[in-house]
Short mmCIF file of C-alpha atoms and ligand atoms in Angstrom, two decimals:
data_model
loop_
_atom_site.label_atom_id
_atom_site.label_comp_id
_atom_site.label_asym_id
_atom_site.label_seq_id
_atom_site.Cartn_x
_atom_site.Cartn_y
_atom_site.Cartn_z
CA UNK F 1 -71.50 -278.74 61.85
CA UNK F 2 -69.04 -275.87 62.63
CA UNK F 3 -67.20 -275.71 65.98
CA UNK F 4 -68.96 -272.89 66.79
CA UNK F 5 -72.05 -270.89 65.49
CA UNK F 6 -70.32 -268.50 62.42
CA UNK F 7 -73.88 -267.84 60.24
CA UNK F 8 -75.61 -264.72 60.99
CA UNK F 9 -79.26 -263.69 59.11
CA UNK F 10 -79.24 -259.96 58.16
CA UNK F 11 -83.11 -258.89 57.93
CA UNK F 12 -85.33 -260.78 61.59
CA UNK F 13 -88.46 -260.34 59.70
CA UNK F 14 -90.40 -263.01 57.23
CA UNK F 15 -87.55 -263.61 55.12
CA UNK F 16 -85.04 -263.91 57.16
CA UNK F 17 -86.97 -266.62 59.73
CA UNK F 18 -87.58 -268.78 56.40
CA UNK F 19 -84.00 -268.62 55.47
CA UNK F 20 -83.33 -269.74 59.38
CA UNK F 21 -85.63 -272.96 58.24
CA UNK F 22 -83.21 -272.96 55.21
CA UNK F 23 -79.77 -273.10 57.46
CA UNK F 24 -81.70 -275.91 59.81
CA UNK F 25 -82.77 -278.02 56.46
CA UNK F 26 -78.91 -277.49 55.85
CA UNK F 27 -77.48 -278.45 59.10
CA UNK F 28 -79.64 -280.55 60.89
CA UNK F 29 -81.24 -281.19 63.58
CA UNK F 30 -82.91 -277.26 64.41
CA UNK F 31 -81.68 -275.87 66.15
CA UNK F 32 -79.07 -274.95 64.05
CA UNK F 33 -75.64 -275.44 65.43
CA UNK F 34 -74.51 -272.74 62.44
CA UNK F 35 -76.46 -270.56 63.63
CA UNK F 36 -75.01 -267.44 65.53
CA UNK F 37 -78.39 -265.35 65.11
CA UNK F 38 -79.61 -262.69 63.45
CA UNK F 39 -78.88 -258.94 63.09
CA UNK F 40 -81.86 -256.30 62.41
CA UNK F 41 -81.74 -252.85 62.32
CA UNK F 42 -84.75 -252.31 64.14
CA UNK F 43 -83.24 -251.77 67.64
CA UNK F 44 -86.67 -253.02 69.54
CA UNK F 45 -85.33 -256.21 68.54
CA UNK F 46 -81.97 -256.51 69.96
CA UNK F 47 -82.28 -258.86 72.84
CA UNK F 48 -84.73 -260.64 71.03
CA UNK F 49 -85.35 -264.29 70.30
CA UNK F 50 -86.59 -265.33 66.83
CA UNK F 51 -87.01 -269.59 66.64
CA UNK F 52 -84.60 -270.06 69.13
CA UNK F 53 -82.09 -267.31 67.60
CA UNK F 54 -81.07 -264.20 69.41
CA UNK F 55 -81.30 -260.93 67.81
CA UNK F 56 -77.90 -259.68 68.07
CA UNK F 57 -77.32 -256.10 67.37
CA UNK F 58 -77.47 -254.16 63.81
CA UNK F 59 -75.68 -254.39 60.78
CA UNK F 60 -72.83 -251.91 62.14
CA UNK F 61 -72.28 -254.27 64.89
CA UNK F 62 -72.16 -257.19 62.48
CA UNK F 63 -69.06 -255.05 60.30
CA UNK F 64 -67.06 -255.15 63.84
CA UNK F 65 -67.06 -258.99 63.55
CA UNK F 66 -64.28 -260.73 61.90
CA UNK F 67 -65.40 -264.51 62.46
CA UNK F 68 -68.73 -264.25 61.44
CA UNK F 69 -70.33 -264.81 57.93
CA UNK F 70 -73.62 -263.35 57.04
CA UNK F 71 -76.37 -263.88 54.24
CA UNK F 72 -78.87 -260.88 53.71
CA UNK F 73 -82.61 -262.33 53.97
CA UNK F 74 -84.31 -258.94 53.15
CA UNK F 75 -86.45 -259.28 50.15
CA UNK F 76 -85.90 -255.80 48.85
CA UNK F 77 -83.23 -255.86 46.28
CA UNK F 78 -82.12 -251.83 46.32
CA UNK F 79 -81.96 -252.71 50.26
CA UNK F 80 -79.55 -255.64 49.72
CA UNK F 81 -77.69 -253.30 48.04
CA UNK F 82 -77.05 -251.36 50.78
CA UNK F 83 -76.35 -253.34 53.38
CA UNK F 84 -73.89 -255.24 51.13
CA UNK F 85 -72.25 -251.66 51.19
CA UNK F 86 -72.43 -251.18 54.40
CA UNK F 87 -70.49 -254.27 55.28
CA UNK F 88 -68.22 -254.91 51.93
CA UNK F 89 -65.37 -252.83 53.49
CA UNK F 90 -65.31 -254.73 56.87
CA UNK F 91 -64.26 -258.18 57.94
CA UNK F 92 -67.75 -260.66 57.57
CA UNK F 93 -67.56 -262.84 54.55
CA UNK F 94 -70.75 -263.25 52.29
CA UNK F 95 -71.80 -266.72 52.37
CA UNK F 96 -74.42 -268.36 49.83
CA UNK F 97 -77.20 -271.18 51.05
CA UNK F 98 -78.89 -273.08 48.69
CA UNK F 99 -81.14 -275.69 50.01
CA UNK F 100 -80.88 -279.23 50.14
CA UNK F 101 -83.61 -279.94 47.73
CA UNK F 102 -81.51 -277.98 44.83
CA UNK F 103 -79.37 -279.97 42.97
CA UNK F 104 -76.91 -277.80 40.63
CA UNK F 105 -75.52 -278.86 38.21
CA UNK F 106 -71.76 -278.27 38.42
CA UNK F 107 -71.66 -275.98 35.44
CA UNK F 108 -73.97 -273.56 37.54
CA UNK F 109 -72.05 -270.53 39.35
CA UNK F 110 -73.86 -269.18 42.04
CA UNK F 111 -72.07 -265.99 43.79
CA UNK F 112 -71.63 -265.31 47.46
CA UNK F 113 -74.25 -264.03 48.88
CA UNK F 114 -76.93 -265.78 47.14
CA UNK F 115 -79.63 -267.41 48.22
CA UNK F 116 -81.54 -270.32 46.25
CA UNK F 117 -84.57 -271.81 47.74
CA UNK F 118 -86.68 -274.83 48.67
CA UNK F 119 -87.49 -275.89 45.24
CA UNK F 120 -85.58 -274.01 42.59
CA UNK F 121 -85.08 -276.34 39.68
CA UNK F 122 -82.31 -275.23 36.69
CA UNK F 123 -80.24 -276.81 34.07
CA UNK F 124 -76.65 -275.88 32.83
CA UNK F 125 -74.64 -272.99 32.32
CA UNK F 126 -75.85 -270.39 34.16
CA UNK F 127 -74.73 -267.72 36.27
CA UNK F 128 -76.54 -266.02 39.80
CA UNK F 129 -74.74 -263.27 40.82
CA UNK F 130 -73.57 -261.65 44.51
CA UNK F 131 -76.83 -261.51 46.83
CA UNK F 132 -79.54 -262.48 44.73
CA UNK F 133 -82.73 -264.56 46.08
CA UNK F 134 -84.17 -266.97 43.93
CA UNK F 135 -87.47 -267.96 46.32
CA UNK F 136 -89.41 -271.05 46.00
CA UNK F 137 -89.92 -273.53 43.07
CA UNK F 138 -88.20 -270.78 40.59
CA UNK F 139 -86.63 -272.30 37.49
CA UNK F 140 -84.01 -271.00 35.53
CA UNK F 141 -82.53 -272.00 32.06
CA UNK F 142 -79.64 -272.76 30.28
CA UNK F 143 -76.95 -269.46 29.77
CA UNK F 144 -78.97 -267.49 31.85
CA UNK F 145 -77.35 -264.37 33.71
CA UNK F 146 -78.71 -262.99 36.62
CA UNK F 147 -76.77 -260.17 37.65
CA UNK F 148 -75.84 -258.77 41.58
CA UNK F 149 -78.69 -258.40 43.54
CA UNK F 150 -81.38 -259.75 41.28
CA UNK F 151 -85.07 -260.51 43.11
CA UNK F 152 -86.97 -263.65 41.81
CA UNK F 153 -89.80 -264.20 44.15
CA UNK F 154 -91.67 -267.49 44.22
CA UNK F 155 -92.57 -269.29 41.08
CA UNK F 156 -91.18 -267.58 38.65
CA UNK F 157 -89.50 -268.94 35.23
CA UNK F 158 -86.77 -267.71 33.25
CA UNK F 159 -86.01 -269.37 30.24
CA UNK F 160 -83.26 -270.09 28.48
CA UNK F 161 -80.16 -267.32 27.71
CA UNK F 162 -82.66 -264.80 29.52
CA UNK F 163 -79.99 -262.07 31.12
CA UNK F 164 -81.57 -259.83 34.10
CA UNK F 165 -79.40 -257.32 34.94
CA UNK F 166 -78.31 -256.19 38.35
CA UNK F 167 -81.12 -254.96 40.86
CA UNK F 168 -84.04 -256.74 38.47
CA UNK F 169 -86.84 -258.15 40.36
CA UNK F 170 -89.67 -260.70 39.03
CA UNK F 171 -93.10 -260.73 40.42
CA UNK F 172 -94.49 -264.12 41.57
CA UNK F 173 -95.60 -266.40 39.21
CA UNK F 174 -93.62 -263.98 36.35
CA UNK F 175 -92.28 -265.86 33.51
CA UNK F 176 -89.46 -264.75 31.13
CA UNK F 177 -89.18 -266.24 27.30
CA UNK F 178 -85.84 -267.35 26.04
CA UNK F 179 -83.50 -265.11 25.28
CA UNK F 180 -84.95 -261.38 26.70
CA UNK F 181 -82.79 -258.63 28.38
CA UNK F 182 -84.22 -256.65 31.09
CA UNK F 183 -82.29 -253.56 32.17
CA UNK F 184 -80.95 -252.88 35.47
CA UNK F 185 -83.33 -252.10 38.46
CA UNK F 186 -86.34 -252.94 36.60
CA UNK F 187 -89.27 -254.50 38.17
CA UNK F 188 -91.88 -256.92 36.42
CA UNK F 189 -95.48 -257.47 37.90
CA UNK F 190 -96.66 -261.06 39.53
CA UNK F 191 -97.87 -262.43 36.82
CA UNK F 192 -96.42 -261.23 33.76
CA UNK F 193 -94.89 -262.57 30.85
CA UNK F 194 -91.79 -260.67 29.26
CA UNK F 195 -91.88 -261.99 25.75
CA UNK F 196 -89.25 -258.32 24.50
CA UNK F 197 -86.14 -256.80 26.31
CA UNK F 198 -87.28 -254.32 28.79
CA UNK F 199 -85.00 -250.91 29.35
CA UNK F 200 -83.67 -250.35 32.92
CA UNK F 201 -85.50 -248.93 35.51
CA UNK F 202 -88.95 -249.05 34.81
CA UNK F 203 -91.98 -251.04 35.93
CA UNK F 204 -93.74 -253.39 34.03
CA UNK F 205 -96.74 -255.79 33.86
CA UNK F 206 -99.00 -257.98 31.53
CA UNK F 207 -98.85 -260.54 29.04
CA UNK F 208 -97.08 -259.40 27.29
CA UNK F 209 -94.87 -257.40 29.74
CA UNK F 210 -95.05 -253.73 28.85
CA UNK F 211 -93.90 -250.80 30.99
CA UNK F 212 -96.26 -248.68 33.31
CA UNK F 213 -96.20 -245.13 31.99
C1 COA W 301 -96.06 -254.42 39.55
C2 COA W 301 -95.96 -253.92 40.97
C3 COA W 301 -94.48 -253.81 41.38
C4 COA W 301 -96.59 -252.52 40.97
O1 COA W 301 -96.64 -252.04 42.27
P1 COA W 301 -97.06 -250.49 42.48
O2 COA W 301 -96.10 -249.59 41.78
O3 COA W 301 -97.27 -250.30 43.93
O4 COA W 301 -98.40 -250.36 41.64
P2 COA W 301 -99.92 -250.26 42.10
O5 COA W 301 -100.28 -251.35 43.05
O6 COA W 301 -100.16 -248.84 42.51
O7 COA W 301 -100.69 -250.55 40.74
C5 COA W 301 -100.55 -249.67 39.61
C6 COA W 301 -101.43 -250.22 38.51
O8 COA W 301 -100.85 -251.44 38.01
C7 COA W 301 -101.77 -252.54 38.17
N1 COA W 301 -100.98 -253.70 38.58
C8 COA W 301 -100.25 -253.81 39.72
N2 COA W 301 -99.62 -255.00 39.73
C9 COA W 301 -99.98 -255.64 38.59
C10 COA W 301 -99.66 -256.89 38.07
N3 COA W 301 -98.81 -257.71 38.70
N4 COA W 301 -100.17 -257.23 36.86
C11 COA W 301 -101.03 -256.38 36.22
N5 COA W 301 -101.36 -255.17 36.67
C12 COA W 301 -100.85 -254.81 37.86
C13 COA W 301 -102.74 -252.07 39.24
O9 COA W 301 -103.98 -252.73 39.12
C14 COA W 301 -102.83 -250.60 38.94
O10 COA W 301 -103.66 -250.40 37.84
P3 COA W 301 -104.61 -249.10 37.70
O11 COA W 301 -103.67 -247.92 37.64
O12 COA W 301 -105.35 -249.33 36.42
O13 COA W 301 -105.47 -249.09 38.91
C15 COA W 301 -96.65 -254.85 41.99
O14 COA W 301 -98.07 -254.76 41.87
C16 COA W 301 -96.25 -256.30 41.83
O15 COA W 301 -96.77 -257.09 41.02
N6 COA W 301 -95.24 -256.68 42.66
C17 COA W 301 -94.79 -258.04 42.80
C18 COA W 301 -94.81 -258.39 44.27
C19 COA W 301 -94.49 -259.84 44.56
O16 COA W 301 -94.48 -260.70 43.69
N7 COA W 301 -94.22 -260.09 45.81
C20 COA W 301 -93.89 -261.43 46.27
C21 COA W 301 -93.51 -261.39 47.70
S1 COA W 301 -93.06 -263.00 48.27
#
């Protein structure tokens, strides 16, 4: 445990109170000594408790902060995007959590910022880039790329050499065959299955995954 709380959760709401459970599964016993708090930008919240963890201003107070580290536990990956903006020119560090049930394999390179779940099992080889969330009991394959920002939420699977560029999200429950691109900032539906590359910035869904006109 750290001398003194340095961890601060960007995003108060569902996400970022399971990522709080995350930190506690990391440093034990809740709660977490690592813990400084959380910042929101909802300002009803400053002042604020969530389990046990003060709400402590907003992101532009978080910049002003040269000791602290922070991990952005908002599930939108186009608004990770910009609060990774917002404080990329200022002193906090990124920091990535991966949780104690993960074992990677020391071939894996996971990026600051990123968050890997209760769960997520992978092989070799593979790369998660700056601030993406891989949620629960994902899996990921050999050589795959998953680029800044990338959004898999629970259960999905991405096979083997898959490469989802930045900003890509996966549905629940979406699965991705070996080898497919998908473009930047393109969303699949829960559910699908991406069988073909998919261009950038669409929407798609279905078995097989095709995009929405
Ligand atoms: C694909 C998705 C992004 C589309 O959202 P949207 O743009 O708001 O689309 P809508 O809900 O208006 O649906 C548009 C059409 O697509 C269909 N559709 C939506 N999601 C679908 C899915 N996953 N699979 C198949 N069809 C889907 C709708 O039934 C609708 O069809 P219709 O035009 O014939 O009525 C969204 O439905 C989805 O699957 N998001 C994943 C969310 C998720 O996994 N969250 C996890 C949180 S932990």
């Amino acid at each position: 445990m750290p001398d003194r709380p340095s961890l601060v959760i960007v995003g108060a709401g569902g996400l970022g109170r399971e990522v709080a459970a995350l930190v506690e599964a990391l440093h034990p016993p809740p709660p977490s000594g690592a813990l400084a708090g959380f910042v929101d930008d909802d300002p009803s919240r400053h002042g604020d408790t969530v389990m046990g963890y003060s709400v402590l201003g907003d992101v532009h107070w978080l910049a002003q902060q040269a000791d602290l580290r922070f991990v952005i536990a908002v599930g939108n990956g186009t608004a990770r995007r910009h609060i990774a903006e917002t404080l990329r020119p200022s002193a906090p560090r990124a920091t990535s959590l991966v949780h104690p049930s993960v074992s990677l394999h020391r071939t894996a390179e996971v990026a600051p910022g990123a968050i890997v779940c209760r769960g997520v099992a992978s092989t070799v080889q593979f790369e998660v880039g700056p601030h993406a969330l891989l949620n629960l009991n994902c899996t990921i394959g050999h050589d795959s790329v998953l680029g800044a920002f990338v959004t898999l939420h629970p259960g999905v699977h991405v096979s083997g050499a898959v490469h989802l560029a930045d900003g890509v999200t996966l549905g629940t429950g979406a699965v991705v065959l070996p080898g497919v691109q998908i473009g930047a900032h393109t969303t699949v539906g829960a559910g699908a299955v991406v069988t073909d590359d998919l261009p950038p910035h669409c929407t798609a869904v279905g078995t097989p995954a095709r995009p929405q006109s």
